[in-house]
mmCIF file of C-alpha atoms in Angstrom:
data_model
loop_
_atom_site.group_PDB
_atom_site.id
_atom_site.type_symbol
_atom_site.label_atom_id
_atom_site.label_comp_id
_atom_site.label_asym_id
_atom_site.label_seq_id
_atom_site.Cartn_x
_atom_site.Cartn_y
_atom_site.Cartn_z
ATOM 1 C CA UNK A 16 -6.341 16.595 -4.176
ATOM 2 C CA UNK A 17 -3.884 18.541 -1.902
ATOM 3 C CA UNK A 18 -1.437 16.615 -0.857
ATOM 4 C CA UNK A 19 -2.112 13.776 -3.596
ATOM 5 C CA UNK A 20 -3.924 10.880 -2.324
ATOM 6 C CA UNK A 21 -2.878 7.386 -3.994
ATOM 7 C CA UNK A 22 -6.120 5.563 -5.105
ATOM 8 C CA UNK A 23 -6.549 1.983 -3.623
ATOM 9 C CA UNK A 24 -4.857 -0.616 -6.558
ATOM 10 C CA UNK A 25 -8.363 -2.407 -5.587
ATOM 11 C CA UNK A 26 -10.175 0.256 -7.178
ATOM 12 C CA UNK A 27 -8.239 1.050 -10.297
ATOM 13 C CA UNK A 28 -6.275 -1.136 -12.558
ATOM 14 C CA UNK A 29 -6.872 -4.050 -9.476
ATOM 15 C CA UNK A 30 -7.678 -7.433 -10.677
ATOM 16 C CA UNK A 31 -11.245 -8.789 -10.563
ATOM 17 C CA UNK A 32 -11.895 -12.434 -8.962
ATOM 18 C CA UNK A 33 -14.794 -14.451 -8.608
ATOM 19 C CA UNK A 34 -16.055 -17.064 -6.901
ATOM 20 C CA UNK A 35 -18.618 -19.953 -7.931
ATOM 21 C CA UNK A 36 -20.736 -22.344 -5.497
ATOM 22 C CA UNK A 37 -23.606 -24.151 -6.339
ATOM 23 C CA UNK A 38 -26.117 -25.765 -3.808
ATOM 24 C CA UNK A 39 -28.677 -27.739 -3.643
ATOM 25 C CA UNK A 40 -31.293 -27.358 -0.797
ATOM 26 C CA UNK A 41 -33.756 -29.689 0.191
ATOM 27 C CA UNK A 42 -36.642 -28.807 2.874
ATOM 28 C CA UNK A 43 -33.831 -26.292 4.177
ATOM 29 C CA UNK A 44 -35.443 -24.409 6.843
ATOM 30 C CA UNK A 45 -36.028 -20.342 6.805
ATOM 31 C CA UNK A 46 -33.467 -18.626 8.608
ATOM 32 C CA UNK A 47 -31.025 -20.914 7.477
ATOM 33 C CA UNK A 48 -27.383 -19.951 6.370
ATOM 34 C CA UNK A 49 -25.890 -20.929 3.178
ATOM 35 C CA UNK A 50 -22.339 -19.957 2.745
ATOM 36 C CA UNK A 51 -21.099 -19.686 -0.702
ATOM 37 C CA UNK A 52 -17.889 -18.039 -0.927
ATOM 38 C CA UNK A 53 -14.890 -17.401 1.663
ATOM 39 C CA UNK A 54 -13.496 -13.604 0.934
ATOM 40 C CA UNK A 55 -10.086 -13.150 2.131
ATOM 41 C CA UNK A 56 -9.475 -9.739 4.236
ATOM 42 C CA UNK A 57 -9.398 -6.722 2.145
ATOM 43 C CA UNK A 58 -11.634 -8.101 -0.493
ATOM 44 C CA UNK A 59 -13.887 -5.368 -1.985
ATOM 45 C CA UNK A 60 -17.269 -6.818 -3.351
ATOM 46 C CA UNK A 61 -18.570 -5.047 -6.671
ATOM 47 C CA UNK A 62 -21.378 -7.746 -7.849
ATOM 48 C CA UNK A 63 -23.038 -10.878 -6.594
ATOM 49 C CA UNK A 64 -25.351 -13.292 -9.146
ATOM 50 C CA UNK A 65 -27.711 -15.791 -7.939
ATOM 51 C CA UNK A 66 -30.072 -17.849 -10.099
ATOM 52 C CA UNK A 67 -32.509 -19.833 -8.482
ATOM 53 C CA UNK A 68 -35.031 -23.068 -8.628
ATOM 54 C CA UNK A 69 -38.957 -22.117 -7.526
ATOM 55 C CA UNK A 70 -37.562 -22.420 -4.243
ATOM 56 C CA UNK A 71 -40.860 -22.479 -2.430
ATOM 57 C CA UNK A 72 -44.374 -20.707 -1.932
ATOM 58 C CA UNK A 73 -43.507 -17.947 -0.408
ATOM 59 C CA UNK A 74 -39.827 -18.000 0.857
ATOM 60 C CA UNK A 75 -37.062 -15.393 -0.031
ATOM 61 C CA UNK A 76 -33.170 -15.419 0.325
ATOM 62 C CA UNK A 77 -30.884 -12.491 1.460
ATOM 63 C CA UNK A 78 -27.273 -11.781 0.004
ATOM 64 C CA UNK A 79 -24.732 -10.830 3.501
ATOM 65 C CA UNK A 80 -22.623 -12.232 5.605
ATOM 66 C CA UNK A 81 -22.331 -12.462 9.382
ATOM 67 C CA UNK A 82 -22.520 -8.625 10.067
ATOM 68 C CA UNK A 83 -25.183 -7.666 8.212
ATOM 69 C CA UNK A 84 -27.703 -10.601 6.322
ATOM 70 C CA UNK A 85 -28.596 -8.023 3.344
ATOM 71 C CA UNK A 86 -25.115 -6.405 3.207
ATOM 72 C CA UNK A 87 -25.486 -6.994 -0.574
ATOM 73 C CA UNK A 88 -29.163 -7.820 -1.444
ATOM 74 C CA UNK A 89 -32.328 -7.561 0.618
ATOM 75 C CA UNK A 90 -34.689 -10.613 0.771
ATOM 76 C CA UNK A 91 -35.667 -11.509 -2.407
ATOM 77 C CA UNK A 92 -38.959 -13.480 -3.277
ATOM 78 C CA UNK A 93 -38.060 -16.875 -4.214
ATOM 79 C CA UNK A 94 -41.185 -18.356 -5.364
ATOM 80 C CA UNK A 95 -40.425 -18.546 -8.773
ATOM 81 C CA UNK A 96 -37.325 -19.526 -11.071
ATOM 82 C CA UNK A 97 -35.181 -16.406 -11.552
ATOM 83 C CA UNK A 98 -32.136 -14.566 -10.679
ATOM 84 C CA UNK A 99 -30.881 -11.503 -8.606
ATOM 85 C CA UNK A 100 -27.994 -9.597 -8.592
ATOM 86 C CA UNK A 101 -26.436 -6.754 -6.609
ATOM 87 C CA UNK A 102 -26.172 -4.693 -9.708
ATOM 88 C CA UNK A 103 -29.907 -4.675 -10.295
ATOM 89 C CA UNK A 104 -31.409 -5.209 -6.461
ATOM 90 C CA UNK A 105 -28.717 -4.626 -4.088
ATOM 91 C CA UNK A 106 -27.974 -2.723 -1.524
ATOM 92 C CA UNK A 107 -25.868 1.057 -1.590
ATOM 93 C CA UNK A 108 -23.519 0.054 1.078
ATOM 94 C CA UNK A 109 -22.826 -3.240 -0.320
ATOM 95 C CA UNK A 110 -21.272 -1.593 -3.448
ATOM 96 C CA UNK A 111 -17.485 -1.965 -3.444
ATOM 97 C CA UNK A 112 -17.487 -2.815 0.480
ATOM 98 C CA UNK A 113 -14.076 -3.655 1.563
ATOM 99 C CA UNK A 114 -13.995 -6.887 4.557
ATOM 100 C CA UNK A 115 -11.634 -6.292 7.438
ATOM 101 C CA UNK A 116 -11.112 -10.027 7.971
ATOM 102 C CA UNK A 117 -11.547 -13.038 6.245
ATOM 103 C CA UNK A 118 -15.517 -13.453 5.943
ATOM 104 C CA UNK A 119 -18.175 -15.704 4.113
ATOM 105 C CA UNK A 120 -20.638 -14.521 2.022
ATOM 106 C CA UNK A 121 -24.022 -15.861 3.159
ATOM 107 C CA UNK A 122 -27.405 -16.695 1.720
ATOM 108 C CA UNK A 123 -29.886 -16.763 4.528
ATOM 109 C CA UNK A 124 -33.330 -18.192 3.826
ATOM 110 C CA UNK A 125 -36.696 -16.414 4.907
ATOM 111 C CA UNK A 126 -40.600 -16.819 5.272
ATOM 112 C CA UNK A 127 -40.501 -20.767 4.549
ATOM 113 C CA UNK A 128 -38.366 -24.042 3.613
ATOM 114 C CA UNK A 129 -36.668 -24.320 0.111
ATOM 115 C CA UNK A 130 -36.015 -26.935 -2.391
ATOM 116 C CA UNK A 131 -34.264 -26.655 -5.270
ATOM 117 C CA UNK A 132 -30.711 -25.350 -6.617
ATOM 118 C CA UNK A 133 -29.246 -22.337 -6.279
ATOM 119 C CA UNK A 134 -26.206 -21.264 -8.080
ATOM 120 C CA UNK A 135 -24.031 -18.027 -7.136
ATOM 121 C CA UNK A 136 -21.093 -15.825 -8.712
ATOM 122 C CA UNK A 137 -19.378 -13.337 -6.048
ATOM 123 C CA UNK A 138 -17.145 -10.897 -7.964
ATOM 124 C CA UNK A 139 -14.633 -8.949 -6.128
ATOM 125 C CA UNK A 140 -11.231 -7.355 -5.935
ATOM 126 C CA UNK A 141 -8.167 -8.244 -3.420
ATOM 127 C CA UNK A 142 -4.844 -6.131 -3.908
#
């Protein structure tokens, strides 16, 4: 470009980090919040794992945080064992979106009560 416009060190050559959390819900009510990682400011998001229990008949989980509940992935059937991830299900705008202050990511349970473990991996970069 003219005049030269310095790419973001979060987007090339920036280092990746990830965060782990692991929880275990019992008769957790829908529209319940489950945070599972803290992203400093100016972390940019590029893929978020969750594997899950049968969680319950017919209840779902959302990947967000307090701005937006499916910021990264849309409610998600929950029903049976599986996994989702923002690289397969997620959300457009959720891909590589930068935080402007420090901010949880949050799973937020729908359409009835869970039970069962969930285990999450938030990838992202900070520079």
């Amino acid at each position: 470009a003219d005049p030269v416009v310095k790419i973001d060190s979060g987007e090339w050559s920036g280092k990746m980090r990830v965060q782990y959390d692991t929880y275990e819900a019992s008769s957790l009510a829908s529209g319940s919040d489950i945070s599972v990682a803290r992203l400093p400011k100016g972390a940019k998001v590029y893929d978020i794992v969750v594997h899950f229990d049968a969680l319950g008949g017919s209840s779902t989980v959302s990947v967000g945080d307090s701005g937006a509940a499916a910021r990264y992935i849309a409610a998600t059937s929950t029903a049976s064992a599986g996994q989702m991830s923002m690289s397969q299900e997620g959300a457009i705008a959720g891909v590589g979106y930068e935080n402007t202050a420090e901010t949880d990511i949050l799973l937020t349970t729908g359409s009835a009560a869970i039970t069962g473990t969930i285990k999450c991996v938030v990838m992202y970069t900070v520079e």
